[in-house]
Amino acid sequence: MADEVILLDYRPSPFGMRLRITLAQKGIEYEYKDEDLQNKSPLLLQMNPIHKKIPVLIHNGKPICESLIAVQYIDEVWNDKSPLLPSDPYQRSQARFWADFVDKKVYENGRNLVWTKNGEEKEAAKKEFIEALKLLEQELGDKSYFGGEKLGYVDVALIPFYTWFKGYETFGNINIEKECPKFIDWAKRCIEIESVSKSIPDQDKVYQFIVEVRKKRGIE
C-alpha cells in the first residue's frame, strides 16, 4: 500500500518550509493543503487539537505535529534517501541542540524585529539576533553546510528563516550581510539546492506578507 502523506501548512511559515524542504529532499509525494489561519479547517483542529497550529504532517491518517519533530519523523521513516540527522549519537545530539537554538534565538529575536513596536525591545532583539547568527557562523566553521558536505538537519531547520531576512533587515534596521557575511554565503549555497529553492518563497513575497500583517496590527 502506498503511503498517504498530507501537509497542512501556510506558505509564509518557516516551520512549514522545513517540512516542504525535507519532503522534497527525500522525494516524497504528498498532498499540500494551505490553511487559512484566521479560519482554521476542521481537519487541522482534529489533527492538532492541542496547539491548533500548522504545520501538521499526516502520514497514513496519523498526525505528527511540531516542525522539528516532524522533520525527524520523516528522516527516520524514509531513511533510505538523503539522511539529515547524523548516524553518530553524539553528533545527532549536537544537531538537535543547534536546531533548538534556531527556534529559541533566531526565530524569537527575528519575530521581535518585525512585530515589536517597543524601541528598547527591538534593540535588544537586534543585538541578540546578530549574536545568534555569529555563533551559528562559528558552528558552521569551514564546512559547506551544517550537515558537512550535504544538507543536514540544522540546515533544514535554519534556512527557512532566510526568506524573512528582508523583513528583519527593513524593520530591524540591520545589514545582515555586513554583520554576518559567512552566514549569507551559507544561505546562498543552500538555496542553490533544488529541494530548497522549490520549497521556499522568495524574500519579496514574505516581505509583502509582513507589511500586510503589520498594517492589520497597526504597527507602523
Tab-separated table of C-alpha atoms in Angstrom:
chain	number	residue	atom	x	y	z
A	1	MET	CA	0.000	0.000	0.000
A	2	ALA	CA	1.355	3.432	-0.953
A	3	ASP	CA	1.954	5.936	1.793
A	4	GLU	CA	-0.616	8.702	2.061
A	5	VAL	CA	1.128	11.918	3.068
A	6	ILE	CA	-0.662	15.222	3.634
A	7	LEU	CA	0.870	18.504	4.789
A	8	LEU	CA	-1.279	21.129	6.486
A	9	ASP	CA	0.684	24.333	6.086
A	10	TYR	CA	0.754	28.075	5.399
A	11	ARG	CA	3.103	29.415	2.705
A	12	PRO	CA	4.965	32.134	4.675
A	13	SER	CA	5.577	29.829	7.665
A	14	PRO	CA	9.279	28.994	8.153
A	15	PHE	CA	8.177	25.976	10.168
A	16	GLY	CA	6.146	24.623	7.271
A	17	MET	CA	9.072	25.310	4.935
A	18	ARG	CA	11.138	22.865	6.987
A	19	LEU	CA	8.753	20.060	6.123
A	20	ARG	CA	8.453	21.077	2.472
A	21	ILE	CA	12.250	21.010	2.112
A	22	THR	CA	12.538	17.659	3.874
A	23	LEU	CA	9.802	16.036	1.804
A	24	ALA	CA	11.378	17.384	-1.399
A	25	GLN	CA	14.854	16.259	-0.335
A	26	LYS	CA	13.515	12.745	0.223
A	27	GLY	CA	11.490	12.737	-2.993
A	28	ILE	CA	8.225	12.068	-1.154
A	29	GLU	CA	4.965	12.808	-2.932
A	30	TYR	CA	2.357	14.478	-0.769
A	31	GLU	CA	-0.849	16.481	-0.836
A	32	TYR	CA	-0.426	20.113	0.184
A	33	LYS	CA	-3.281	21.848	1.996
A	34	ASP	CA	-2.862	25.581	2.571
A	35	GLU	CA	-4.587	26.678	5.774
A	36	ASP	CA	-6.423	29.912	6.455
A	37	LEU	CA	-5.085	30.690	9.922
A	38	GLN	CA	-7.989	33.065	10.613
A	39	ASN	CA	-10.441	30.285	9.807
A	40	LYS	CA	-8.742	27.011	10.635
A	41	SER	CA	-10.062	23.906	8.926
A	42	PRO	CA	-11.826	21.123	10.842
A	43	LEU	CA	-9.013	18.815	9.679
A	44	LEU	CA	-6.340	21.000	11.314
A	45	LEU	CA	-8.313	21.235	14.570
A	46	GLN	CA	-8.833	17.475	14.515
A	47	MET	CA	-5.206	16.636	13.755
A	48	ASN	CA	-3.627	19.153	16.135
A	49	PRO	CA	-6.220	19.624	18.913
A	50	ILE	CA	-3.603	20.684	21.499
A	51	HIS	CA	-1.855	23.610	19.763
A	52	LYS	CA	-4.165	24.062	16.760
A	53	LYS	CA	-1.145	25.196	14.707
A	54	ILE	CA	0.480	24.413	11.391
A	55	PRO	CA	2.436	22.613	10.131
A	56	VAL	CA	0.952	19.177	10.623
A	57	LEU	CA	2.248	16.159	8.744
A	58	ILE	CA	-0.390	13.456	8.286
A	59	HIS	CA	1.064	10.047	7.422
A	60	ASN	CA	-1.500	7.345	6.677
A	61	GLY	CA	-4.058	9.178	8.794
A	62	LYS	CA	-1.766	9.785	11.779
A	63	PRO	CA	-0.729	13.362	12.664
A	64	ILE	CA	2.812	14.445	13.539
A	65	CYS	CA	2.911	17.963	14.982
A	66	GLU	CA	5.748	20.439	15.656
A	67	SER	CA	8.105	21.025	12.740
A	68	LEU	CA	11.389	19.695	14.168
A	69	ILE	CA	9.668	16.551	15.423
A	70	ALA	CA	8.062	16.061	12.017
A	71	VAL	CA	11.402	16.533	10.199
A	72	GLN	CA	12.961	13.875	12.447
A	73	TYR	CA	9.991	11.586	11.811
A	74	ILE	CA	10.357	11.908	8.039
A	75	ASP	CA	14.097	11.277	8.321
A	76	GLU	CA	13.517	8.102	10.336
A	77	VAL	CA	10.648	6.687	8.266
A	78	TRP	CA	12.190	7.423	4.857
A	79	ASN	CA	15.759	6.639	5.924
A	80	ASP	CA	16.902	5.175	2.607
A	81	LYS	CA	17.499	8.544	0.919
A	82	SER	CA	19.251	11.794	1.882
A	83	PRO	CA	19.666	11.258	5.654
A	84	LEU	CA	19.504	14.556	7.525
A	85	LEU	CA	20.489	13.561	11.051
A	86	PRO	CA	23.982	12.112	11.639
A	87	SER	CA	24.273	8.396	12.421
A	88	ASP	CA	26.612	9.066	15.377
A	89	PRO	CA	24.585	9.597	18.607
A	90	TYR	CA	26.758	12.464	19.857
A	91	GLN	CA	26.673	14.315	16.529
A	92	ARG	CA	22.919	13.723	16.400
A	93	SER	CA	22.532	15.305	19.847
A	94	GLN	CA	24.531	18.337	18.710
A	95	ALA	CA	22.388	18.760	15.595
A	96	ARG	CA	19.277	18.716	17.792
A	97	PHE	CA	20.873	21.269	20.120
A	98	TRP	CA	21.552	23.722	17.294
A	99	ALA	CA	18.098	23.254	15.767
A	100	ASP	CA	16.608	24.097	19.163
A	101	PHE	CA	18.956	27.114	19.309
A	102	VAL	CA	17.497	28.307	15.988
A	103	ASP	CA	13.984	28.285	17.454
A	104	LYS	CA	14.993	29.982	20.698
A	105	LYS	CA	17.366	32.622	19.314
A	106	VAL	CA	16.831	33.163	15.581
A	107	TYR	CA	13.043	32.799	15.448
A	108	GLU	CA	12.257	34.543	18.740
A	109	ASN	CA	14.502	37.547	18.118
A	110	GLY	CA	13.546	37.758	14.439
A	111	ARG	CA	9.903	37.863	15.466
A	112	ASN	CA	10.618	40.835	17.741
A	113	LEU	CA	12.375	42.652	14.894
A	114	VAL	CA	9.262	42.633	12.689
A	115	TRP	CA	6.329	42.652	15.107
A	116	THR	CA	7.500	44.767	18.071
A	117	LYS	CA	6.778	48.490	18.382
A	118	ASN	CA	8.854	48.975	21.532
A	119	GLY	CA	12.225	50.506	20.642
A	120	GLU	CA	14.139	49.028	23.574
A	121	GLU	CA	12.800	45.532	22.916
A	122	LYS	CA	13.702	45.868	19.248
A	123	GLU	CA	17.265	46.999	20.032
A	124	ALA	CA	17.730	44.065	22.423
A	125	ALA	CA	16.354	41.677	19.780
A	126	LYS	CA	18.682	43.136	17.138
A	127	LYS	CA	21.725	42.563	19.353
A	128	GLU	CA	20.723	39.004	20.251
A	129	PHE	CA	19.787	38.170	16.654
A	130	ILE	CA	23.223	39.135	15.301
A	131	GLU	CA	24.947	37.365	18.208
A	132	ALA	CA	22.985	34.208	17.385
A	133	LEU	CA	23.996	34.344	13.708
A	134	LYS	CA	27.651	34.851	14.680
A	135	LEU	CA	27.506	31.780	16.940
A	136	LEU	CA	25.999	29.820	14.061
A	137	GLU	CA	28.829	31.019	11.818
A	138	GLN	CA	31.305	29.646	14.368
A	139	GLU	CA	29.479	26.319	14.476
A	140	LEU	CA	29.474	26.141	10.673
A	141	GLY	CA	33.249	26.672	10.612
A	142	ASP	CA	34.816	25.681	7.293
A	143	LYS	CA	32.012	23.285	6.342
A	144	SER	CA	29.820	23.915	3.314
A	145	TYR	CA	26.722	23.053	5.327
A	146	PHE	CA	25.965	22.348	8.965
A	147	GLY	CA	25.495	18.762	7.807
A	148	GLY	CA	29.043	18.718	6.358
A	149	GLU	CA	29.240	18.397	2.592
A	150	LYS	CA	25.491	17.816	2.290
A	151	LEU	CA	22.353	19.480	3.554
A	152	GLY	CA	21.625	18.317	7.104
A	153	TYR	CA	19.099	18.678	9.902
A	154	VAL	CA	20.356	22.069	11.140
A	155	ASP	CA	20.424	23.451	7.590
A	156	VAL	CA	16.792	22.437	7.115
A	157	ALA	CA	15.846	23.946	10.482
A	158	LEU	CA	17.567	27.250	9.725
A	159	ILE	CA	17.358	28.079	6.013
A	160	PRO	CA	13.595	28.897	6.020
A	161	PHE	CA	14.283	31.976	8.142
A	162	TYR	CA	16.433	33.364	5.334
A	163	THR	CA	13.180	34.075	3.480
A	164	TRP	CA	12.306	36.531	6.278
A	165	PHE	CA	15.639	38.398	6.137
A	166	LYS	CA	14.346	41.321	4.041
A	167	GLY	CA	11.735	41.912	6.740
A	168	TYR	CA	14.273	41.528	9.551
A	169	GLU	CA	16.638	43.991	7.862
A	170	THR	CA	13.988	46.560	6.943
A	171	PHE	CA	12.091	46.686	10.223
A	172	GLY	CA	15.063	45.857	12.439
A	173	ASN	CA	17.285	48.381	10.628
A	174	ILE	CA	20.205	45.952	10.241
A	175	ASN	CA	22.502	44.839	7.435
A	176	ILE	CA	22.886	41.100	7.957
A	177	GLU	CA	25.346	40.554	5.087
A	178	LYS	CA	27.642	43.222	6.518
A	179	GLU	CA	27.439	41.735	10.022
A	180	CYS	CA	27.492	38.053	9.073
A	181	PRO	CA	28.872	37.543	5.526
A	182	LYS	CA	29.743	33.895	6.139
A	183	PHE	CA	26.154	33.186	7.130
A	184	ILE	CA	24.844	34.755	3.920
A	185	ASP	CA	27.326	32.704	1.848
A	186	TRP	CA	25.947	29.560	3.518
A	187	ALA	CA	22.344	30.637	2.810
A	188	LYS	CA	23.128	31.252	-0.863
A	189	ARG	CA	24.645	27.752	-1.136
A	190	CYS	CA	21.501	26.281	0.378
A	191	ILE	CA	19.089	27.991	-1.999
A	192	GLU	CA	21.029	26.645	-4.963
A	193	ILE	CA	19.802	23.173	-3.927
A	194	GLU	CA	16.608	22.331	-5.819
A	195	SER	CA	14.785	20.816	-2.841
A	196	VAL	CA	15.294	24.117	-1.015
A	197	SER	CA	14.661	26.590	-3.850
A	198	LYS	CA	11.388	24.968	-4.908
A	199	SER	CA	10.115	24.701	-1.322
A	200	ILE	CA	10.510	28.271	-0.088
A	201	PRO	CA	9.054	31.596	-1.264
A	202	ASP	CA	11.353	34.435	-2.230
A	203	GLN	CA	12.125	37.205	0.240
A	204	ASP	CA	9.967	39.782	-1.548
A	205	LYS	CA	6.820	37.664	-1.148
A	206	VAL	CA	7.467	37.128	2.553
A	207	TYR	CA	8.260	40.832	2.944
A	208	GLN	CA	4.895	41.758	1.394
A	209	PHE	CA	3.191	39.357	3.792
A	210	ILE	CA	4.969	41.039	6.743
A	211	VAL	CA	3.952	44.517	5.512
A	212	GLU	CA	0.299	43.454	5.215
A	213	VAL	CA	0.220	41.896	8.683
A	214	ARG	CA	1.914	44.952	10.225
A	215	LYS	CA	-0.788	47.179	8.704
A	216	LYS	CA	-3.542	44.945	10.074
A	217	ARG	CA	-1.942	45.018	13.513
A	218	GLY	CA	-1.421	48.778	13.411
A	219	ILE	CA	2.369	48.507	13.611
A	220	GLU	CA	3.932	51.416	11.757
